[in-house]
Short mmCIF file of N, CA, C and O in Angstrom, two decimals:
data_model
loop_
_atom_site.label_atom_id
_atom_site.label_comp_id
_atom_site.label_asym_id
_atom_site.label_seq_id
_atom_site.Cartn_x
_atom_site.Cartn_y
_atom_site.Cartn_z
N GLU A 1230 104.13 88.68 122.41
CA GLU A 1230 103.02 87.95 122.07
C GLU A 1230 103.52 88.56 120.12
O GLU A 1230 103.78 89.36 120.07
N VAL A 1231 103.65 87.60 119.60
CA VAL A 1231 103.74 87.79 117.95
C VAL A 1231 102.35 87.78 117.30
O VAL A 1231 101.51 87.03 117.31
N LEU A 1232 102.41 89.06 116.68
CA LEU A 1232 101.27 89.29 116.00
C LEU A 1232 101.14 88.90 114.35
O LEU A 1232 102.26 89.03 113.66
N GLN A 1233 100.34 88.21 113.86
CA GLN A 1233 100.49 87.50 112.74
C GLN A 1233 99.30 87.88 111.86
O GLN A 1233 97.82 87.67 112.54
N CYS A 1234 98.98 87.77 110.67
CA CYS A 1234 97.77 87.87 109.73
C CYS A 1234 97.21 86.43 110.01
O CYS A 1234 97.80 85.60 109.99
N SER A 1235 95.90 86.84 109.96
CA SER A 1235 94.69 85.52 109.91
C SER A 1235 93.95 85.89 108.74
O SER A 1235 93.63 86.85 108.20
N ASN A 1236 93.45 84.58 108.14
CA ASN A 1236 92.51 84.73 107.32
C ASN A 1236 91.35 84.48 107.49
O ASN A 1236 90.41 84.55 106.83
N ALA A 1237 91.07 84.73 108.63
CA ALA A 1237 89.70 84.32 109.13
C ALA A 1237 89.29 85.53 110.38
O ALA A 1237 90.14 85.83 111.18
N SER A 1238 88.13 86.40 109.89
CA SER A 1238 87.74 87.42 110.52
C SER A 1238 86.90 87.09 111.90
O SER A 1238 86.88 87.89 112.92
N SER A 1239 86.35 86.01 111.72
CA SER A 1239 85.73 85.52 112.90
C SER A 1239 85.73 83.76 112.84
O SER A 1239 86.26 83.56 111.95
N GLU A 1240 85.27 83.19 113.69
CA GLU A 1240 85.32 81.79 114.02
C GLU A 1240 85.07 81.00 112.45
O GLU A 1240 85.39 79.82 112.08
N ASN A 1241 83.63 81.52 112.25
CA ASN A 1241 82.99 80.80 111.11
C ASN A 1241 83.15 81.63 109.89
O ASN A 1241 82.75 80.95 108.66
N GLU A 1242 83.42 82.89 109.77
CA GLU A 1242 83.38 83.46 108.29
C GLU A 1242 84.72 83.90 107.79
O GLU A 1242 85.94 84.12 108.53
N MET A 1243 84.95 83.56 106.73
CA MET A 1243 86.29 83.58 105.88
C MET A 1243 86.22 84.81 104.83
O MET A 1243 84.99 85.01 104.30
N GLU A 1244 87.01 85.92 104.93
CA GLU A 1244 87.04 86.99 103.91
C GLU A 1244 87.23 86.26 102.76
O GLU A 1244 88.41 85.62 102.38
N GLU A 1245 86.98 87.02 101.60
CA GLU A 1245 87.48 86.96 100.29
C GLU A 1245 88.92 87.54 99.97
O GLU A 1245 89.31 88.15 100.71
N GLU A 1246 89.90 86.54 99.29
CA GLU A 1246 91.09 87.23 98.97
C GLU A 1246 91.18 88.42 98.22
O GLU A 1246 90.19 88.65 97.25
N ASP A 1247 91.74 89.46 98.68
CA ASP A 1247 91.81 90.66 97.74
C ASP A 1247 93.03 90.68 96.88
O ASP A 1247 93.62 90.02 96.98
N ALA A 1248 93.17 91.79 96.46
CA ALA A 1248 94.31 91.81 95.26
C ALA A 1248 95.66 91.77 95.76
O ALA A 1248 96.55 91.30 95.38
N TYR A 1249 95.95 92.29 97.17
CA TYR A 1249 97.02 92.25 97.54
C TYR A 1249 97.52 90.89 97.86
O TYR A 1249 98.61 90.38 97.68
N ILE A 1250 96.61 89.91 98.42
CA ILE A 1250 96.93 88.55 98.60
C ILE A 1250 97.31 87.90 97.37
O ILE A 1250 98.20 87.36 97.18
N LYS A 1251 96.72 88.34 96.47
CA LYS A 1251 96.95 87.63 95.18
C LYS A 1251 98.31 87.99 94.74
O LYS A 1251 99.00 87.19 93.81
N MET A 1252 98.62 89.34 94.64
CA MET A 1252 99.74 89.73 94.21
C MET A 1252 100.96 88.83 95.08
O MET A 1252 101.89 88.82 94.61
N ALA A 1253 100.61 88.70 96.19
CA ALA A 1253 102.07 88.23 97.23
C ALA A 1253 102.13 87.08 96.48
O ALA A 1253 103.38 86.42 96.82
N ARG A 1254 101.07 86.21 96.60
CA ARG A 1254 101.06 84.67 96.02
C ARG A 1254 101.71 84.83 94.65
O ARG A 1254 102.49 83.85 94.44
N GLY A 1255 101.61 85.56 93.95
CA GLY A 1255 102.08 85.69 92.20
C GLY A 1255 103.47 85.90 92.35
O GLY A 1255 104.12 85.64 91.64
N PHE A 1256 103.83 87.11 93.29
CA PHE A 1256 105.43 87.29 93.37
C PHE A 1256 106.19 86.13 94.03
O PHE A 1256 107.21 85.83 93.51
N ALA A 1257 105.50 85.57 95.04
CA ALA A 1257 106.15 84.30 95.44
C ALA A 1257 106.54 83.02 94.47
O ALA A 1257 107.51 82.76 94.27
N ALA A 1258 105.27 83.16 93.68
CA ALA A 1258 105.48 82.09 92.55
C ALA A 1258 106.40 82.45 91.68
O ALA A 1258 107.51 81.34 91.29
N LEU A 1259 106.38 83.91 91.27
CA LEU A 1259 107.40 84.07 90.01
C LEU A 1259 108.85 84.14 90.47
O LEU A 1259 109.67 83.56 89.67
N GLY A 1260 109.09 84.22 91.74
CA GLY A 1260 110.32 84.16 92.05
C GLY A 1260 110.94 82.81 92.26
O GLY A 1260 112.09 82.67 91.79
N LEU A 1261 110.14 81.88 92.64
CA LEU A 1261 110.57 80.54 92.64
C LEU A 1261 110.67 79.83 91.33
O LEU A 1261 111.71 79.13 91.01
N ILE A 1262 109.74 80.42 90.23
CA ILE A 1262 109.81 79.96 89.05
C ILE A 1262 111.07 80.33 88.26
O ILE A 1262 111.74 79.62 87.50
N ILE A 1263 111.38 81.50 88.44
CA ILE A 1263 112.50 82.14 87.64
C ILE A 1263 113.96 81.75 88.68
O ILE A 1263 114.74 81.37 87.87
N GLY A 1264 113.73 81.64 89.91
CA GLY A 1264 114.99 81.63 90.71
C GLY A 1264 115.69 80.01 90.77
O GLY A 1264 116.75 79.67 90.72
N PHE A 1265 114.67 79.07 90.51
CA PHE A 1265 115.32 77.76 90.26
C PHE A 1265 116.09 77.73 89.12
O PHE A 1265 117.17 77.00 89.08
N PRO A 1266 115.28 77.74 88.09
CA PRO A 1266 116.32 77.54 86.86
C PRO A 1266 117.44 78.55 86.71
O PRO A 1266 118.62 77.90 86.18
N VAL A 1267 117.60 79.47 87.12
CA VAL A 1267 118.77 80.54 87.39
C VAL A 1267 119.82 79.69 88.06
O VAL A 1267 120.96 79.58 87.63
N LEU A 1268 119.13 79.07 89.16
CA LEU A 1268 120.48 78.62 90.21
C LEU A 1268 120.90 77.10 89.50
O LEU A 1268 121.96 76.97 89.42
N CYS A 1269 119.95 76.57 88.76
CA CYS A 1269 120.65 75.53 87.78
C CYS A 1269 121.37 75.96 86.74
O CYS A 1269 122.76 75.22 86.50
N TRP A 1270 121.25 76.98 86.24
CA TRP A 1270 122.04 77.70 85.02
C TRP A 1270 123.29 77.85 85.95
O TRP A 1270 124.32 77.70 84.98
N LEU A 1271 123.33 78.64 86.92
CA LEU A 1271 124.52 78.92 87.64
C LEU A 1271 125.34 77.96 88.14
O LEU A 1271 126.72 77.53 88.04
N GLY A 1272 124.66 76.81 88.23
CA GLY A 1272 125.41 75.19 88.74
C GLY A 1272 126.00 74.92 87.52
O GLY A 1272 127.12 74.04 87.78
N LEU A 1273 125.73 75.11 86.28
CA LEU A 1273 126.46 74.65 85.00
C LEU A 1273 128.00 75.26 84.92
O LEU A 1273 128.56 74.77 84.22
N SER A 1274 128.26 76.26 85.83
CA SER A 1274 129.63 77.01 85.49
C SER A 1274 130.37 76.13 86.14
O SER A 1274 131.83 76.47 86.01
N ASN A 1275 130.06 75.03 86.93
CA ASN A 1275 131.21 74.11 87.40
C ASN A 1275 131.42 73.33 86.29
O ASN A 1275 132.52 72.42 86.40
N CYS A 1276 130.77 72.82 85.48
CA CYS A 1276 130.98 72.06 84.23
C CYS A 1276 131.61 72.48 83.05
O CYS A 1276 132.12 71.98 82.49
N MET A 1277 131.19 73.68 82.66
CA MET A 1277 131.47 74.48 81.49
C MET A 1277 131.75 76.02 81.68
O MET A 1277 131.40 76.49 83.05
N VAL A 1278 132.67 76.40 80.72
CA VAL A 1278 132.95 77.90 80.98
C VAL A 1278 131.69 78.88 80.56
O VAL A 1278 130.96 78.70 79.29
N LEU A 1279 131.16 79.57 81.35
CA LEU A 1279 130.00 80.63 81.07
C LEU A 1279 130.65 81.83 80.69
O LEU A 1279 131.44 82.35 81.04
N SER A 1280 129.88 82.42 79.36
CA SER A 1280 130.59 83.68 78.89
C SER A 1280 130.40 85.08 80.05
O SER A 1280 129.68 84.57 80.88
N HIS A 1281 130.96 85.87 79.59
CA HIS A 1281 130.71 87.33 80.37
C HIS A 1281 129.39 87.57 80.55
O HIS A 1281 128.58 88.01 81.45
N ASP A 1282 128.46 87.60 79.12
CA ASP A 1282 127.05 87.77 79.30
C ASP A 1282 126.50 86.99 80.04
O ASP A 1282 125.24 87.36 80.78
N SER A 1283 126.63 85.76 80.14
CA SER A 1283 125.89 84.55 81.10
C SER A 1283 125.70 85.30 82.41
O SER A 1283 124.78 84.98 83.07
N PHE A 1284 127.24 85.37 82.89
CA PHE A 1284 127.35 85.78 84.57
C PHE A 1284 126.33 87.29 84.81
O PHE A 1284 125.57 87.33 85.59
N LYS A 1285 126.51 87.83 83.77
CA LYS A 1285 125.78 89.46 83.70
C LYS A 1285 124.06 88.86 83.69
O LYS A 1285 123.43 89.50 84.81
N LYS A 1286 123.83 88.16 82.92
CA LYS A 1286 122.42 87.92 82.92
C LYS A 1286 121.89 87.11 84.15
O LYS A 1286 120.84 87.47 84.83
N ILE A 1287 122.80 86.14 84.62
CA ILE A 1287 122.14 85.49 85.94
C ILE A 1287 122.42 86.32 87.07
O ILE A 1287 121.45 86.14 87.96
N ALA A 1288 123.14 87.60 87.25
CA ALA A 1288 123.38 88.17 88.54
C ALA A 1288 122.03 89.25 88.17
O ALA A 1288 121.32 89.49 89.13
N ILE A 1289 121.65 89.55 87.04
CA ILE A 1289 120.35 90.20 86.77
C ILE A 1289 119.10 89.52 87.38
O ILE A 1289 118.37 90.07 88.01
N LEU A 1290 119.11 88.55 86.89
CA LEU A 1290 117.92 87.83 86.97
C LEU A 1290 117.59 87.08 88.77
O LEU A 1290 116.78 87.19 89.40
N LEU A 1291 118.78 86.96 89.39
CA LEU A 1291 119.03 86.88 90.72
C LEU A 1291 118.69 88.28 91.51
O LEU A 1291 117.84 88.23 92.38
N MET A 1292 118.75 89.16 91.01
CA MET A 1292 118.38 90.44 91.58
C MET A 1292 116.93 90.62 91.50
O MET A 1292 116.25 91.11 92.57
N PHE A 1293 116.52 90.45 90.30
CA PHE A 1293 114.91 90.35 89.91
C PHE A 1293 114.33 89.27 91.01
O PHE A 1293 113.15 89.66 91.58
N VAL A 1294 115.00 87.95 91.22
CA VAL A 1294 114.28 87.21 92.20
C VAL A 1294 114.24 87.61 93.45
O VAL A 1294 113.21 87.58 94.24
N SER A 1295 115.32 88.49 94.01
CA SER A 1295 115.37 89.04 95.15
C SER A 1295 114.31 90.18 95.38
O SER A 1295 113.47 90.09 96.43
N CYS A 1296 113.92 91.06 94.37
CA CYS A 1296 112.86 91.89 94.53
C CYS A 1296 111.48 91.25 94.37
O CYS A 1296 110.42 91.70 95.01
N CYS A 1297 111.53 89.99 93.65
CA CYS A 1297 110.00 89.56 93.73
C CYS A 1297 109.66 88.79 95.12
O CYS A 1297 108.69 88.88 95.67
N GLN A 1298 110.52 88.78 95.65
CA GLN A 1298 110.55 87.64 96.95
C GLN A 1298 110.29 88.95 97.98
O GLN A 1298 109.51 88.94 99.29
N ALA A 1299 110.83 90.04 97.78
CA ALA A 1299 110.42 91.41 98.76
C ALA A 1299 109.08 91.86 98.75
O ALA A 1299 108.60 92.23 99.41
N MET A 1300 108.66 91.58 97.32
CA MET A 1300 107.47 92.05 97.06
C MET A 1300 106.23 91.22 97.77
O MET A 1300 104.93 91.75 97.45
N VAL A 1301 106.86 90.22 98.33
CA VAL A 1301 105.61 89.23 99.15
C VAL A 1301 105.08 89.84 100.24
O VAL A 1301 104.13 89.84 100.56
N PHE A 1302 105.91 91.17 100.88
CA PHE A 1302 105.11 91.65 102.03
C PHE A 1302 103.99 92.73 101.49
O PHE A 1302 103.63 93.08 102.30
N VAL A 1303 103.86 92.54 100.44
CA VAL A 1303 102.43 93.32 99.88
C VAL A 1303 101.30 92.83 100.72
O VAL A 1303 99.97 93.48 100.83
N TYR A 1304 101.24 91.46 101.22
CA TYR A 1304 100.06 91.11 102.10
C TYR A 1304 99.84 91.74 102.87
O TYR A 1304 98.91 91.71 103.52
N VAL A 1305 100.79 92.81 103.69
CA VAL A 1305 100.42 93.26 104.76
C VAL A 1305 99.57 94.42 104.51
O VAL A 1305 98.71 94.97 105.37
N ARG A 1306 99.26 94.84 103.46
CA ARG A 1306 98.27 95.65 102.96
C ARG A 1306 96.76 95.20 102.81
O ARG A 1306 95.78 96.11 102.51
N SER A 1307 96.77 93.97 102.70
CA SER A 1307 95.53 93.10 102.58
C SER A 1307 94.50 93.52 103.53
O SER A 1307 94.89 93.94 104.76
N SER A 1308 93.08 93.24 103.30
CA SER A 1308 92.27 93.12 104.29
C SER A 1308 92.37 92.40 105.29
O SER A 1308 91.77 92.44 106.53
N TRP A 1309 92.86 91.12 105.21
CA TRP A 1309 93.04 90.13 106.42
C TRP A 1309 94.06 90.49 107.30
O TRP A 1309 93.65 90.76 108.46
N CYS A 1310 94.97 91.43 107.03
CA CYS A 1310 95.99 91.90 107.90
C CYS A 1310 95.20 93.28 108.43
O CYS A 1310 95.50 93.53 109.78
N GLN A 1311 94.82 94.06 107.83
CA GLN A 1311 94.26 95.36 108.27
C GLN A 1311 93.19 95.02 109.05
O GLN A 1311 92.88 96.00 110.36
N GLY A 1312 92.33 94.06 108.88
CA GLY A 1312 91.20 94.16 109.60
C GLY A 1312 91.41 93.11 110.97
O GLY A 1312 90.81 93.46 112.00
N VAL A 1313 92.52 92.41 110.95
CA VAL A 1313 92.47 90.96 111.99
C VAL A 1313 93.66 91.29 112.86
O VAL A 1313 93.93 91.14 113.99
N LEU A 1314 94.89 91.92 112.13
CA LEU A 1314 95.87 92.11 112.79
C LEU A 1314 96.03 93.06 113.91
O LEU A 1314 96.89 92.64 114.84
N PHE A 1315 95.53 94.11 113.93
CA PHE A 1315 95.83 94.97 114.67
C PHE A 1315 94.52 95.46 115.36
O PHE A 1315 93.98 96.42 115.75
N PRO A 1316 93.52 94.43 115.77
CA PRO A 1316 92.39 94.85 116.59
C PRO A 1316 92.74 95.41 118.12
O PRO A 1316 93.33 94.37 118.74
N GLY A 1317 92.63 96.29 118.48
CA GLY A 1317 92.61 96.60 119.96
C GLY A 1317 93.90 97.49 120.21
O GLY A 1317 94.27 97.75 121.34
N ILE A 1318 94.45 97.70 119.14
CA ILE A 1318 96.00 98.32 119.31
C ILE A 1318 95.88 99.96 118.76
O ILE A 1318 95.41 100.02 117.52
N PRO A 1319 95.50 100.81 119.79
CA PRO A 1319 95.22 102.04 119.48
C PRO A 1319 96.22 103.02 118.88
O PRO A 1319 97.15 103.19 119.60
N GLY A 1320 96.28 103.35 117.65
CA GLY A 1320 97.50 104.36 117.30
C GLY A 1320 98.82 103.94 117.06
O GLY A 1320 99.25 103.76 115.75
N SER A 1321 99.66 103.39 118.00
CA SER A 1321 100.94 103.12 117.78
C SER A 1321 101.04 101.53 117.51
O SER A 1321 100.12 100.64 117.98
N LEU A 1322 102.02 100.92 117.04
CA LEU A 1322 102.10 99.60 116.37
C LEU A 1322 103.66 99.41 117.07
O LEU A 1322 104.26 98.46 116.38
N ASP A 1323 104.03 99.87 118.32
CA ASP A 1323 105.52 99.27 118.75
C ASP A 1323 105.50 97.95 118.93
O ASP A 1323 106.59 97.35 119.23
N ASP A 1324 104.55 97.27 119.52
CA ASP A 1324 104.55 96.02 120.09
C ASP A 1324 104.40 95.03 118.99
O ASP A 1324 104.63 93.73 119.24
N CYS A 1325 104.47 95.45 117.61
CA CYS A 1325 104.23 94.34 116.62
C CYS A 1325 105.51 94.00 116.31
O CYS A 1325 106.98 94.31 116.49
N GLN A 1326 105.84 92.50 115.94
CA GLN A 1326 106.90 91.65 115.61
C GLN A 1326 106.59 91.06 114.54
O GLN A 1326 105.50 90.75 114.09
N LEU A 1327 107.77 90.46 113.92
CA LEU A 1327 107.60 89.72 112.59
C LEU A 1327 107.19 88.28 112.91
O LEU A 1327 107.93 87.90 113.70
N GLY A 1328 106.42 87.66 112.41
CA GLY A 1328 106.12 86.10 112.50
C GLY A 1328 107.41 85.42 112.00
O GLY A 1328 108.39 85.83 111.06
N ASP A 1329 107.32 83.92 111.91
CA ASP A 1329 108.80 83.06 111.66
C ASP A 1329 108.67 83.07 110.17
O ASP A 1329 109.56 83.17 109.69
N GLY A 1330 107.34 83.15 109.40
CA GLY A 1330 107.52 83.25 108.01
C GLY A 1330 108.16 84.39 107.42
O GLY A 1330 108.73 84.37 106.24
N SER A 1331 107.68 85.45 108.11
CA SER A 1331 108.34 86.77 107.78
C SER A 1331 109.63 86.63 107.71
O SER A 1331 110.37 87.20 106.96
N ARG A 1332 110.44 86.30 108.71
CA ARG A 1332 111.65 86.18 109.07
C ARG A 1332 112.49 85.55 108.06
O ARG A 1332 113.51 85.71 107.75
N ILE A 1333 111.86 84.38 107.88
CA ILE A 1333 112.37 83.47 106.58
C ILE A 1333 112.39 83.90 105.37
O ILE A 1333 113.18 84.06 104.84
N LEU A 1334 111.24 84.74 105.12
CA LEU A 1334 111.06 85.84 103.65
C LEU A 1334 112.37 86.61 103.79
O LEU A 1334 112.99 86.68 102.88
N LEU A 1335 112.61 87.33 104.81
CA LEU A 1335 113.54 88.36 104.72
C LEU A 1335 114.99 87.74 104.77
O LEU A 1335 115.66 88.44 103.90
N ALA A 1336 115.20 86.52 105.02
CA ALA A 1336 116.26 85.71 105.12
C ALA A 1336 116.45 85.28 103.62
O ALA A 1336 117.61 85.28 102.82
N ALA A 1337 115.44 84.99 102.73
CA ALA A 1337 115.52 84.77 101.61
C ALA A 1337 115.83 85.67 100.63
O ALA A 1337 116.46 85.57 99.61
N CYS A 1338 115.37 86.93 101.00
CA CYS A 1338 115.33 88.09 99.96
C CYS A 1338 116.93 88.34 99.96
O CYS A 1338 117.55 88.85 99.23
N SER A 1339 117.38 88.30 101.47
CA SER A 1339 118.94 88.53 101.82
C SER A 1339 119.93 87.69 101.01
O SER A 1339 120.86 87.89 100.57
N SER A 1340 119.47 86.43 100.85
CA SER A 1340 120.20 85.38 100.28
C SER A 1340 120.26 85.66 98.84
O SER A 1340 121.28 85.42 98.08
N TRP A 1341 119.09 85.85 98.26
CA TRP A 1341 119.05 86.07 96.79
C TRP A 1341 119.84 87.21 96.34
O TRP A 1341 120.35 87.32 95.56
N PHE A 1342 119.65 88.17 97.20
CA PHE A 1342 120.52 89.44 96.97
C PHE A 1342 122.02 89.29 97.14
O PHE A 1342 122.72 89.70 95.99
N ALA A 1343 122.43 88.52 98.14
CA ALA A 1343 123.87 87.96 97.97
C ALA A 1343 124.33 87.56 97.00
O ALA A 1343 125.51 87.53 96.31
N ALA A 1344 123.51 86.54 96.80
CA ALA A 1344 123.88 85.39 95.61
C ALA A 1344 124.24 86.39 94.34
O ALA A 1344 124.86 86.27 93.12
N SER A 1345 123.11 87.58 93.95
CA SER A 1345 123.42 88.21 92.82
C SER A 1345 124.75 88.90 93.01
O SER A 1345 125.46 89.13 91.82
N LEU A 1346 124.90 89.70 94.15
CA LEU A 1346 126.09 90.45 94.29
C LEU A 1346 127.33 89.34 94.25
O LEU A 1346 128.55 89.75 93.57
N ALA A 1347 127.42 87.96 94.67
CA ALA A 1347 128.22 87.31 94.54
C ALA A 1347 128.66 86.93 93.20
O ALA A 1347 129.56 86.99 92.75
N THR A 1348 127.68 86.51 92.37
CA THR A 1348 127.52 86.27 90.80
C THR A 1348 128.28 87.51 90.13
O THR A 1348 129.23 87.29 89.23
N ALA A 1349 127.81 88.69 90.69
CA ALA A 1349 128.47 89.85 89.78
C ALA A 1349 129.98 89.90 89.86
O ALA A 1349 130.77 90.35 89.12
N HIS A 1350 130.67 89.84 91.24
CA HIS A 1350 131.68 89.57 91.88
C HIS A 1350 132.46 88.51 90.96
O HIS A 1350 133.50 88.69 90.56
N LEU A 1351 131.99 87.27 90.62
CA LEU A 1351 132.46 86.39 90.20
C LEU A 1351 132.77 86.69 88.82
O LEU A 1351 133.63 86.17 88.19
N ASN A 1352 131.87 87.16 88.26
CA ASN A 1352 131.82 87.70 86.76
C ASN A 1352 133.09 88.58 86.28
O ASN A 1352 133.93 88.43 85.63
N ARG A 1353 133.49 89.68 87.36
CA ARG A 1353 134.51 90.29 87.58
C ARG A 1353 135.85 89.47 87.37
O ARG A 1353 136.77 89.87 86.85
N LEU A 1354 135.82 88.71 88.31
CA LEU A 1354 137.08 88.01 88.59
C LEU A 1354 137.43 87.03 87.45
O LEU A 1354 138.46 86.93 87.07
N SER A 1355 136.38 86.51 86.70
CA SER A 1355 136.58 85.80 85.56
C SER A 1355 137.13 86.52 84.47
O SER A 1355 137.85 86.08 83.51
N VAL A 1356 136.73 87.82 84.09
CA VAL A 1356 137.26 88.63 83.11
C VAL A 1356 138.69 88.90 83.44
O VAL A 1356 139.43 89.19 82.83
N VAL A 1357 139.19 89.20 84.93
CA VAL A 1357 140.46 89.43 85.35
C VAL A 1357 141.30 88.54 85.16
O VAL A 1357 142.43 88.32 84.37
N GLU A 1358 140.69 87.25 85.26
CA GLU A 1358 141.57 85.96 85.24
C GLU A 1358 141.89 85.60 83.51
O GLU A 1358 142.97 85.43 83.51
N ASN A 1359 140.73 85.80 82.94
CA ASN A 1359 140.76 85.86 81.18
C ASN A 1359 141.92 87.00 80.94
O ASN A 1359 142.78 86.51 79.88
N GLU A 1360 142.17 88.25 81.36
CA GLU A 1360 142.90 89.17 81.05
C GLU A 1360 144.51 88.71 81.36
O GLU A 1360 145.13 88.86 80.49
N LEU A 1361 144.80 88.07 82.59
CA LEU A 1361 145.95 87.68 82.97
C LEU A 1361 146.36 86.34 82.19
O LEU A 1361 147.51 86.49 81.97
N LYS A 1362 145.47 85.56 82.03
CA LYS A 1362 145.88 84.39 80.89
C LYS A 1362 146.39 84.90 79.64
O LYS A 1362 147.51 84.43 79.08
N LEU A 1363 145.61 85.72 79.39
CA LEU A 1363 145.81 86.38 77.69
C LEU A 1363 147.59 87.03 77.91
O LEU A 1363 148.38 86.86 76.96
N ARG A 1364 147.69 87.80 78.92
CA ARG A 1364 148.96 88.64 79.30
C ARG A 1364 149.97 87.41 79.24
O ARG A 1364 151.23 87.77 78.50
N SER A 1365 149.85 86.59 80.23
CA SER A 1365 150.81 85.47 80.48
C SER A 1365 150.95 84.58 79.18
O SER A 1365 152.29 84.20 78.43
N ASP A 1366 150.16 84.66 78.10
CA ASP A 1366 150.26 83.79 76.56
C ASP A 1366 151.14 84.68 75.98
O ASP A 1366 151.97 84.38 75.11
N TYR A 1367 150.60 86.03 75.87
CA TYR A 1367 151.31 87.01 75.35
C TYR A 1367 152.97 86.95 75.32
O TYR A 1367 153.75 87.03 74.68
N PHE A 1368 153.11 87.30 76.88
CA PHE A 1368 154.38 87.19 77.19
C PHE A 1368 155.32 85.86 77.03
O PHE A 1368 156.61 85.90 76.82
N SER A 1369 154.70 84.92 77.11
CA SER A 1369 155.42 83.50 76.90
C SER A 1369 155.55 83.53 75.32
O SER A 1369 156.51 82.69 75.04
N MET A 1370 154.86 84.09 74.34
CA MET A 1370 155.25 83.87 73.17
C MET A 1370 156.33 85.02 72.89
O MET A 1370 157.24 84.69 71.72
N LEU A 1371 156.44 85.92 73.57
CA LEU A 1371 157.50 86.97 73.43
C LEU A 1371 158.78 86.17 73.88
O LEU A 1371 159.95 86.73 73.14
N SER A 1372 158.92 85.54 74.84
CA SER A 1372 160.52 84.91 75.20
C SER A 1372 160.70 83.88 74.20
O SER A 1372 160.49 83.15 73.59
#
């Protein structure tokens, strides 16, 4: 059985959202608001040459988006999860598993992180490519 957070402590009673739920929603929104334009900016690299600084900024922003997506897990500290998630489980939480949404969130965090590393690596490759072009131009001028 998969244990998941529920926002209802009983059938008829809804609990108020606490700060952890609000923070989780804020981090999710922040990650998406920053992530989509950054991916569009990165898509411009197919149409035009981006500078070394642009690639560096994109990689840093993608890493920030990865951190924002990871911070969504603060919802586990909320009163919804603390009061409803583990009723009747004394002491150990060995039987707990992540729900489908949490697995998708882990995949999203990993994807944003991998995109950040790949962008930083592409940045290094573009620098090496530019140096090789300069050297070949220099040697062709000497010949």
